Short mmCIF file of C-alpha atoms and ligand atoms in Angstrom, two decimals:
data_model
loop_
_atom_site.label_atom_id
_atom_site.label_comp_id
_atom_site.label_asym_id
_atom_site.label_seq_id
_atom_site.Cartn_x
_atom_site.Cartn_y
_atom_site.Cartn_z
CA UNK A 192 93.22 134.76 133.24
CA UNK A 193 93.38 135.87 129.63
CA UNK A 194 93.86 133.07 127.12
CA UNK A 195 97.22 133.18 125.33
CA UNK A 196 96.98 131.66 121.93
CA UNK A 197 100.04 129.96 120.53
CA UNK A 198 100.80 128.40 117.17
CA UNK A 199 99.62 124.79 117.35
CA UNK A 200 102.08 121.97 118.08
CA UNK A 201 103.96 121.09 114.92
CA UNK A 202 103.34 124.49 113.30
CA UNK A 203 105.35 127.69 113.56
CA UNK A 204 105.58 131.29 112.50
CA UNK A 205 108.35 132.41 110.19
CA UNK A 206 109.28 135.95 111.20
CA UNK A 207 110.75 138.58 108.83
CA UNK A 208 114.46 137.97 109.58
CA UNK A 209 114.11 134.22 109.01
CA UNK A 210 111.83 134.84 106.03
CA UNK A 211 114.79 136.48 104.28
CA UNK A 212 116.48 133.05 104.24
CA UNK A 213 113.32 131.44 102.85
CA UNK A 214 113.16 134.08 100.14
CA UNK A 215 116.79 133.41 99.24
CA UNK A 216 115.99 129.68 98.91
CA UNK A 217 112.87 130.36 96.83
CA UNK A 218 114.71 132.77 94.52
CA UNK A 219 117.52 130.23 93.96
CA UNK A 220 114.92 127.50 93.29
CA UNK A 221 113.11 129.57 90.68
CA UNK A 222 116.38 130.59 89.01
CA UNK A 223 117.84 127.05 88.86
CA UNK A 224 114.61 125.23 87.91
CA UNK A 225 113.81 127.65 85.12
CA UNK A 226 117.26 126.96 83.61
CA UNK A 227 116.09 123.32 83.29
CA UNK A 228 112.78 124.25 81.67
CA UNK A 229 110.46 123.75 84.66
CA UNK A 230 107.26 125.80 84.92
CA UNK A 231 105.47 126.48 88.19
CA UNK A 232 102.21 124.74 89.12
CA UNK A 233 100.05 125.76 92.10
CA UNK A 234 97.51 123.15 93.11
CA UNK A 235 94.92 123.48 95.90
CA UNK A 236 95.91 122.79 99.49
CA UNK A 237 93.11 120.24 99.88
CA UNK A 238 91.97 117.45 97.59
CA UNK A 239 89.60 114.51 97.74
CA UNK A 240 90.80 111.99 100.33
CA UNK A 241 90.64 109.21 97.78
CA UNK A 242 93.30 110.87 95.62
CA UNK A 243 95.85 110.21 98.37
CA UNK A 244 94.64 106.79 99.54
CA UNK A 245 94.82 105.50 95.94
CA UNK A 246 98.22 106.96 95.11
CA UNK A 247 100.27 107.07 98.31
CA UNK A 248 98.85 103.66 99.34
CA UNK A 249 96.58 102.43 102.12
CA UNK A 250 99.34 100.57 103.97
CA UNK A 251 101.70 103.57 104.22
CA UNK A 252 102.18 105.51 107.48
CA UNK A 253 101.01 108.68 105.70
CA UNK A 254 97.60 107.27 104.81
CA UNK A 255 97.18 105.09 107.91
CA UNK A 256 97.84 107.70 110.56
CA UNK A 257 99.10 111.06 109.33
CA UNK A 258 96.45 112.62 107.12
CA UNK A 259 94.37 115.63 108.14
CA UNK A 260 91.03 114.45 106.83
CA UNK A 261 87.70 116.11 107.41
CA UNK A 262 84.20 115.63 106.17
CA UNK A 263 82.48 118.74 104.92
CA UNK A 264 78.92 118.20 103.73
CA UNK A 265 79.11 114.79 102.11
CA UNK A 266 82.69 115.24 100.89
CA UNK A 267 85.77 113.72 102.48
CA UNK A 268 88.68 116.07 101.91
CA UNK A 269 92.33 115.87 103.00
CA UNK A 270 94.94 118.58 103.47
CA UNK A 271 97.64 117.50 101.03
CA UNK A 272 100.36 115.42 102.71
CA UNK A 273 102.40 115.62 99.49
CA UNK A 274 101.97 117.07 96.00
CA UNK A 275 102.90 114.38 93.49
CA UNK A 276 99.37 112.95 93.41
CA UNK A 277 97.79 116.43 93.05
CA UNK A 278 100.18 117.22 90.18
CA UNK A 279 99.32 113.92 88.48
CA UNK A 280 95.63 114.76 88.95
CA UNK A 281 96.12 118.20 87.39
CA UNK A 282 98.00 116.72 84.42
CA UNK A 283 95.03 114.46 83.65
CA UNK A 284 92.42 117.13 84.38
CA UNK A 285 94.00 119.69 82.05
CA UNK A 286 95.03 117.12 79.45
CA UNK A 287 98.65 118.22 79.71
CA UNK A 288 99.48 114.74 78.45
CA UNK A 289 98.39 115.81 74.93
CA UNK A 290 101.62 117.81 74.66
CA UNK A 291 103.49 114.91 76.17
CA UNK A 292 102.17 112.64 73.42
CA UNK A 293 104.07 114.79 70.89
CA UNK A 294 107.26 113.95 72.72
CA UNK A 295 107.57 117.01 74.96
CA UNK A 296 107.78 116.01 78.60
CA UNK A 297 105.98 118.32 80.99
CA UNK A 298 108.33 119.72 83.62
CA UNK A 299 106.54 121.19 86.65
CA UNK A 300 107.68 122.51 90.01
CA UNK A 301 105.87 123.66 93.14
CA UNK A 302 106.61 125.41 96.41
CA UNK A 303 104.12 125.21 99.25
CA UNK A 304 102.81 123.85 102.54
CA UNK A 305 102.05 120.16 103.20
CA UNK A 306 100.36 118.59 106.22
CA UNK A 307 101.13 115.38 108.11
CA UNK A 308 100.03 114.54 111.63
CA UNK A 309 103.41 113.28 112.84
CA UNK A 310 105.16 113.56 116.19
CA UNK A 311 106.98 116.90 115.95
CA UNK A 312 110.74 116.97 116.47
CA UNK A 313 113.73 118.81 114.99
CA UNK A 314 113.14 118.96 111.25
CA UNK A 315 109.69 117.39 111.52
CA UNK A 316 106.50 119.42 111.67
CA UNK A 317 102.81 118.94 111.06
CA UNK A 318 102.64 121.84 108.66
CA UNK A 319 105.87 121.85 106.70
CA UNK A 320 106.85 123.15 103.27
CA UNK A 321 108.16 121.44 100.20
CA UNK A 322 109.93 122.43 97.04
CA UNK A 323 109.17 119.74 94.48
CA UNK A 324 109.67 119.01 90.82
CA UNK A 325 107.96 116.49 88.57
CA UNK A 326 108.82 115.39 85.02
CA UNK A 327 105.89 113.75 83.25
CA UNK A 328 106.09 111.83 80.02
CA UNK A 329 109.78 110.90 80.04
CA UNK A 330 110.58 107.18 80.43
CA UNK A 331 114.29 107.81 79.81
CA UNK A 332 116.89 107.20 82.52
CA UNK A 333 118.39 110.57 81.63
CA UNK A 334 115.24 112.27 82.99
CA UNK A 335 116.02 110.68 86.39
CA UNK A 336 119.69 111.65 86.31
CA UNK A 337 119.13 115.18 84.98
CA UNK A 338 116.48 115.92 87.63
CA UNK A 339 118.82 114.68 90.36
CA UNK A 340 121.60 116.80 88.85
CA UNK A 341 119.25 119.82 88.96
CA UNK A 342 118.56 119.51 92.69
CA UNK A 343 122.23 118.74 93.35
CA UNK A 344 122.98 122.07 91.64
CA UNK A 345 120.32 123.87 93.70
CA UNK A 346 121.91 122.57 96.92
CA UNK A 347 125.31 123.88 95.78
CA UNK A 348 123.76 127.22 94.83
CA UNK A 349 122.37 127.76 98.35
CA UNK A 350 125.66 126.65 99.90
CA UNK A 351 124.71 123.15 101.13
CA UNK A 352 127.90 121.13 100.65
CA UNK A 353 127.24 118.56 103.39
CA UNK A 354 125.04 116.16 101.41
CA UNK A 355 124.96 112.50 100.43
CA UNK A 356 123.00 111.01 97.54
CA UNK A 357 121.55 107.57 98.30
CA UNK A 358 120.19 105.58 95.42
CA UNK A 359 118.25 102.34 94.88
CA UNK A 360 115.94 100.69 92.40
CA UNK A 361 112.69 99.14 93.60
CA UNK A 362 112.17 97.47 90.22
CA UNK A 363 109.00 97.21 88.18
CA UNK A 364 105.59 95.95 89.31
CA UNK A 365 106.50 92.52 87.88
CA UNK A 366 109.78 92.46 89.80
CA UNK A 367 108.01 93.23 92.98
CA UNK A 368 105.59 90.28 92.78
CA UNK A 369 108.54 87.87 92.64
CA UNK A 370 110.41 89.82 95.31
CA UNK A 371 107.38 90.01 97.58
CA UNK A 372 107.20 86.19 97.56
CA UNK A 373 110.92 85.91 98.41
CA UNK A 374 110.62 88.51 101.17
CA UNK A 375 107.51 86.88 102.64
CA UNK A 376 109.15 83.49 102.90
CA UNK A 377 112.21 85.09 104.54
CA UNK A 378 109.98 87.06 106.92
CA UNK A 379 107.80 84.15 108.08
CA UNK A 380 110.30 82.60 110.55
CA UNK A 381 111.48 86.05 111.75
CA UNK A 382 108.08 87.64 112.31
CA UNK A 383 107.44 86.37 115.86
CA UNK A 384 110.47 88.43 117.00
CA UNK A 385 109.36 91.58 115.16
CA UNK A 386 107.11 94.46 116.19
CA UNK A 387 103.33 94.45 115.79
CA UNK A 388 103.48 96.98 112.96
CA UNK A 389 105.80 94.68 111.00
CA UNK A 390 103.47 91.72 111.59
CA UNK A 391 100.66 93.76 110.06
CA UNK A 392 102.85 95.03 107.22
CA UNK A 393 103.94 91.47 106.37
CA UNK A 394 100.31 90.64 105.61
CA UNK A 395 99.22 93.93 104.00
CA UNK A 396 102.31 94.96 102.02
CA UNK A 397 105.59 93.22 103.01
CA UNK A 398 107.81 95.86 101.36
CA UNK A 399 106.68 98.37 103.99
CA UNK A 400 108.60 96.46 106.72
CA UNK A 401 111.57 98.56 105.58
CA UNK A 402 109.80 101.65 106.96
CA UNK A 403 110.16 100.14 110.46
CA UNK A 404 111.94 102.44 112.92
CA UNK A 405 112.50 99.73 115.61
CA UNK A 406 116.26 99.17 115.82
CA UNK A 407 116.14 95.43 116.54
CA UNK A 408 113.90 94.96 113.50
CA UNK A 409 116.21 97.06 111.35
CA UNK A 410 119.16 94.87 112.37
CA UNK A 411 117.21 91.75 111.43
CA UNK A 412 116.16 93.25 108.11
CA UNK A 413 119.80 93.78 107.14
CA UNK A 414 119.78 90.06 106.34
CA UNK A 415 116.62 90.16 104.21
CA UNK A 416 116.75 89.43 100.48
CA UNK A 417 117.49 92.51 98.40
CA UNK A 418 115.19 93.99 95.79
CA UNK A 419 118.23 94.91 93.73
CA UNK A 420 118.99 91.21 93.25
CA UNK A 421 115.51 90.67 91.82
CA UNK A 422 115.35 93.32 89.10
CA UNK A 423 114.07 92.44 85.63
CA UNK A 424 116.52 92.95 82.77
CA UNK A 425 114.80 96.24 81.80
CA UNK A 426 114.78 97.65 85.31
CA UNK A 427 118.43 96.68 85.83
CA UNK A 428 119.39 98.33 82.51
CA UNK A 429 117.49 101.50 83.48
CA UNK A 430 119.27 101.62 86.83
CA UNK A 431 122.68 101.12 85.18
CA UNK A 432 121.97 103.97 82.81
CA UNK A 433 120.94 106.32 85.63
CA UNK A 434 124.21 105.49 87.37
CA UNK A 435 126.20 106.02 84.20
CA UNK A 436 124.73 109.50 83.74
CA UNK A 437 125.39 110.40 87.38
CA UNK A 438 128.99 109.22 86.94
CA UNK A 439 129.17 111.41 83.83
CA UNK A 440 128.01 114.42 85.86
CA UNK A 441 130.59 113.58 88.51
CA UNK A 442 127.91 113.32 91.21
CA UNK A 443 128.92 110.82 93.93
CA UNK A 444 126.31 108.44 95.37
CA UNK A 445 125.97 105.37 97.53
CA UNK A 446 123.70 102.44 96.68
CA UNK A 447 121.33 101.74 99.58
CA UNK A 448 119.51 98.46 98.92
CA UNK A 449 117.11 99.04 101.81
CA UNK A 450 115.90 102.44 100.57
CA UNK A 451 112.23 101.87 99.63
CA UNK A 452 110.68 105.29 100.53
CA UNK A 453 107.43 105.70 102.43
CA UNK A 454 105.03 105.99 99.47
CA UNK A 455 103.67 103.16 97.33
CA UNK A 456 103.78 104.72 93.87
CA UNK A 457 107.47 104.24 93.14
CA UNK A 458 108.96 101.95 90.52
CA UNK A 459 112.59 101.66 89.42
CA UNK A 460 114.75 104.58 90.65
CA UNK A 461 114.31 105.89 94.19
CA UNK A 462 116.68 108.30 95.90
CA UNK A 463 117.23 110.51 98.91
CA UNK A 464 119.75 113.20 99.70
CA UNK A 465 120.70 113.33 103.36
CA UNK A 466 122.74 115.76 105.41
CA UNK A 467 124.60 114.84 108.59
CA UNK A 468 123.86 118.20 110.26
CA UNK A 469 120.14 117.43 110.49
CA UNK A 470 120.17 114.73 113.19
CA UNK A 471 117.56 111.96 113.18
CA UNK A 472 115.39 113.49 110.43
CA UNK A 473 118.33 113.58 108.07
CA UNK A 474 116.58 113.50 104.66
CA UNK A 475 116.79 116.85 102.91
CA UNK A 476 114.79 115.47 100.04
CA UNK A 477 113.57 112.31 98.39
CA UNK A 478 111.91 111.10 95.24
CA UNK A 479 111.87 108.62 92.44
CA UNK A 480 110.07 107.25 89.40
CA UNK A 481 106.31 106.64 89.36
CA UNK A 482 105.42 105.28 85.93
CA UNK A 483 102.06 103.80 86.99
CA UNK A 484 100.63 106.72 88.98
CA UNK A 485 98.90 108.76 86.26
CA UNK A 486 97.31 105.57 84.90
CA UNK A 487 96.18 104.51 88.36
CA UNK A 488 94.41 107.86 88.72
CA UNK A 489 92.40 107.22 85.57
CA UNK A 490 94.73 108.94 83.12
CA UNK A 491 96.75 107.57 80.22
CA UNK A 492 100.02 105.69 80.75
CA UNK A 493 102.29 108.68 81.40
CA UNK A 494 105.57 107.89 83.17
CA UNK A 495 106.80 110.25 85.88
CA UNK A 496 109.88 111.13 87.88
CA UNK A 497 110.28 113.69 90.63
CA UNK A 498 111.33 114.63 94.11
CA UNK A 499 110.38 116.91 96.98
CA UNK A 500 112.64 118.68 99.47
CA UNK A 501 111.68 119.83 102.95
CA UNK A 502 112.18 123.60 103.05
CA UNK A 503 112.55 123.75 106.84
CA UNK A 504 115.41 121.26 106.53
CA UNK A 505 117.04 123.16 103.67
CA UNK A 506 116.82 126.48 105.53
CA UNK A 507 118.28 124.84 108.67
CA UNK A 508 121.20 123.45 106.64
CA UNK A 509 121.94 126.56 104.59
CA UNK A 510 124.96 128.47 105.89
CA UNK A 511 124.35 131.94 107.30
CA UNK A 512 124.32 134.33 104.37
CA UNK A 513 126.13 137.64 104.39
CA UNK A 514 124.98 139.89 107.23
CA UNK A 515 121.23 140.20 107.09
CA UNK A 516 120.42 142.48 104.23
CA UNK A 517 119.35 145.99 105.14
CA UNK A 518 115.60 146.08 104.90
CA UNK A 519 115.22 149.84 104.44
CA UNK A 520 117.35 152.16 102.34
CA UNK A 521 116.28 155.30 104.16
CA UNK A 522 114.65 156.10 107.48
CA UNK A 523 113.04 159.54 107.59
CA UNK A 524 113.58 161.41 110.85
CA UNK A 525 111.01 164.21 111.19
CA UNK A 526 111.89 167.30 113.24
CA UNK A 527 108.83 169.11 114.61
CA UNK A 528 105.30 169.36 113.25
CA UNK A 529 106.18 170.87 109.81
CA UNK A 530 108.89 168.21 109.37
CA UNK A 531 106.43 165.46 110.18
CA UNK A 532 103.82 166.84 107.76
CA UNK A 533 106.40 167.11 104.97
CA UNK A 534 107.79 163.61 105.67
CA UNK A 535 104.43 162.05 104.72
CA UNK A 536 104.57 163.23 101.10
CA UNK A 537 108.34 162.82 100.91
CA UNK A 538 108.13 159.14 101.94
CA UNK A 539 105.62 158.62 99.16
CA UNK A 540 107.83 160.31 96.54
CA UNK A 541 110.94 158.38 97.57
CA UNK A 542 109.06 155.07 97.49
CA UNK A 543 107.76 155.92 94.02
CA UNK A 544 111.44 156.28 93.01
CA UNK A 545 112.02 152.70 94.19
CA UNK A 546 113.58 153.33 97.59
CA UNK A 547 112.61 151.32 100.64
CA UNK A 548 111.61 153.94 103.21
CA UNK A 549 110.83 153.72 106.92
CA UNK A 550 108.91 156.80 108.04
CA UNK A 551 107.26 158.06 111.23
CA UNK A 552 103.53 157.59 111.73
CA UNK A 553 103.28 160.34 114.35
CA UNK A 554 105.49 163.06 115.82
CA UNK A 555 108.09 161.36 118.01
CA UNK A 556 111.21 162.49 119.89
CA UNK A 557 114.45 162.38 117.92
CA UNK A 558 115.94 159.56 120.04
CA UNK A 559 112.95 157.28 119.44
CA UNK A 560 113.14 157.94 115.72
CA UNK A 561 116.87 157.11 115.61
CA UNK A 562 116.11 153.80 117.37
CA UNK A 563 113.44 153.06 114.77
CA UNK A 564 115.94 153.76 111.98
CA UNK A 565 118.33 151.24 113.54
CA UNK A 566 115.59 148.64 114.01
CA UNK A 567 114.48 149.05 110.39
CA UNK A 568 118.04 148.18 109.37
CA UNK A 569 118.18 151.45 107.41
CA UNK A 570 121.38 152.45 105.63
CA UNK A 571 120.67 156.20 105.96
CA UNK A 572 118.78 158.48 108.27
CA UNK A 573 117.41 161.55 106.46
CA UNK A 574 116.48 164.56 108.63
CA UNK A 575 113.39 166.54 107.65
CA UNK A 576 112.82 169.79 109.59
CA UNK A 577 111.79 173.36 108.94
CA UNK A 578 115.25 174.69 107.98
CA UNK A 579 115.92 171.64 105.73
CA UNK A 580 112.61 172.25 103.98
CA UNK A 581 113.42 175.92 103.49
CA UNK A 582 116.79 175.08 101.87
CA UNK A 583 115.60 171.99 99.99
CA UNK A 584 118.66 170.23 101.44
CA UNK A 585 118.43 167.42 103.97
CA UNK A 586 121.02 165.94 106.31
CA UNK A 587 121.72 162.39 105.12
CA UNK A 588 123.54 160.29 107.68
CA UNK A 589 125.24 156.99 106.82
CA UNK A 590 124.28 154.87 109.85
CA UNK A 591 127.21 152.49 109.45
CA UNK A 592 129.97 155.15 109.29
CA UNK A 593 128.22 158.04 111.05
CA UNK A 594 129.21 160.36 108.19
CA UNK A 595 126.69 163.04 107.29
CA UNK A 596 126.24 165.07 104.09
CA UNK A 597 123.59 167.47 102.78
CA UNK A 598 121.58 166.30 99.77
CA UNK A 599 118.51 167.45 97.88
CA UNK A 600 115.81 164.89 97.12
CA UNK A 601 117.33 163.80 93.80
CA UNK A 602 120.68 163.40 95.56
CA UNK A 603 119.09 161.24 98.26
CA UNK A 604 117.58 158.97 95.61
CA UNK A 605 120.80 158.55 93.65
CA UNK A 606 122.95 158.01 96.76
CA UNK A 607 120.55 155.51 98.40
CA UNK A 608 119.99 153.57 95.16
CA UNK A 609 123.71 152.79 94.79
P1 LIG B 135 108.67 112.44 101.13
O1 LIG B 135 109.94 111.68 101.31
O2 LIG B 135 107.49 111.97 101.90
O3 LIG B 135 108.35 112.44 99.59
O4 LIG B 135 108.91 113.96 101.50
C1 LIG B 135 109.96 114.69 100.85
C2 LIG B 135 110.70 115.55 101.85
O5 LIG B 135 109.79 116.38 102.56
C3 LIG B 135 111.45 114.80 102.95
O6 LIG B 135 112.71 114.36 102.50
C4 LIG B 135 111.58 115.87 104.02
O7 LIG B 135 112.67 116.72 103.73
C5 LIG B 135 110.29 116.64 103.85
N1 LIG B 135 109.31 116.23 104.87
C6 LIG B 135 108.47 115.19 104.84
N2 LIG B 135 107.72 115.14 105.96
C7 LIG B 135 108.08 116.20 106.72
C8 LIG B 135 107.67 116.73 108.00
N3 LIG B 135 106.71 116.16 108.70
N4 LIG B 135 108.29 117.84 108.46
C9 LIG B 135 109.27 118.44 107.75
N5 LIG B 135 109.70 118.00 106.54
C10 LIG B 135 109.12 116.89 106.03
C11 LIG B 135 107.26 113.07 99.00
O8 LIG B 135 106.55 113.85 99.57
C12 LIG B 135 107.11 112.76 97.52
N6 LIG B 135 105.90 113.45 97.03
C13 LIG B 135 108.34 113.20 96.77
C14 LIG B 135 108.25 112.95 95.29
C15 LIG B 135 107.98 113.85 94.35
N7 LIG B 135 108.38 111.77 94.70
C16 LIG B 135 108.19 111.93 93.40
N8 LIG B 135 107.94 113.18 93.17
#
């Protein structure tokens, strides 16, 4: 039996009709982000494995079990599971922080595929795509709030109204040492009843117990001490200011004291925006502040704030647009051999005038060509046969109304460009 190849589990093809929705999302992203001064960065799809283990953290699920890592020659490389660490690497490598030192934060955005070996389900894939934005060199709380406001605006622009902003502060490194001690002493008597993963997390990095998906554990953890009650004065003031700015923008939010996010580099503000329509994987996007990351990667002390949104989840949540846009303006219908010959050059001339043209690749019966015109989503069928060529006038049929008029080539261009 012949082998039938299929896209691998957790990956999928995006076909032209669906791709139109992706293009709409990408166009809106570029338009909105450029209004906020963000420039695009494109980093490689693979990086050194160490870049991710050092930044995302060795006790996170991503690094422990989800990375696509391979050894090529004597190099260990990993398909990027996220792009914040690569962006931080690029900032150091290209000394973008020099500009930052003069007081200009660097605002970067990216759109592209990421890879995590997770169990696929609705809204969760192994190759998925993110839209992300990172602000480097801005310690101010306004950078947090303005970036959140930007993505809030993007969601509105693509018609996603069903959204909830969840906000927390995970404090500063100093805060976390004190909190870790409080959490560990609370955990000790509860651990025997908790899952094996939590037992391991309690030793390696207690904060990660909040990643636990086991319901009984989650119920227990509701009674755990809260990070928010352990913030330093500075971290608490930063958080208050972020909230004040969000209030000023009129963006509603809920405080979620158990929101810690699945990556280790965060300090202070963390946030997610969820949507009820998504089901279990309900996070449209998430992010936060990572003031220590650039330094940890060997760069100067450059603070950072950013987020990433899952494009599959955005596309799933976006309302249906207007009827799928017509993909061709004109479909040429060739009548007989001379018509077919003439249609080859005519298609080229019309395309040069900016029209989108579907044209026959061989002589075909009229019926088959009309079906092709329909399939191409063409607005007009234009008939090219011997008598049309002799007159220089072609039948131009509006496929929606069925109305037909005679037009010369210039007339076809002006009518179809309207
Ligand atoms: P993250 O929460 O790991 O954060 O991912 C951000 C978003 O990517 C999620 O909210 C979700 O929409 C989407 N996503 C993650 N994993 C999958 C998957 N397996 N399938 C489909 N969608 C997925 C980060 O990646 C951070 N780098 C965000 C950030 C940027 N923080 C600061 N700057």
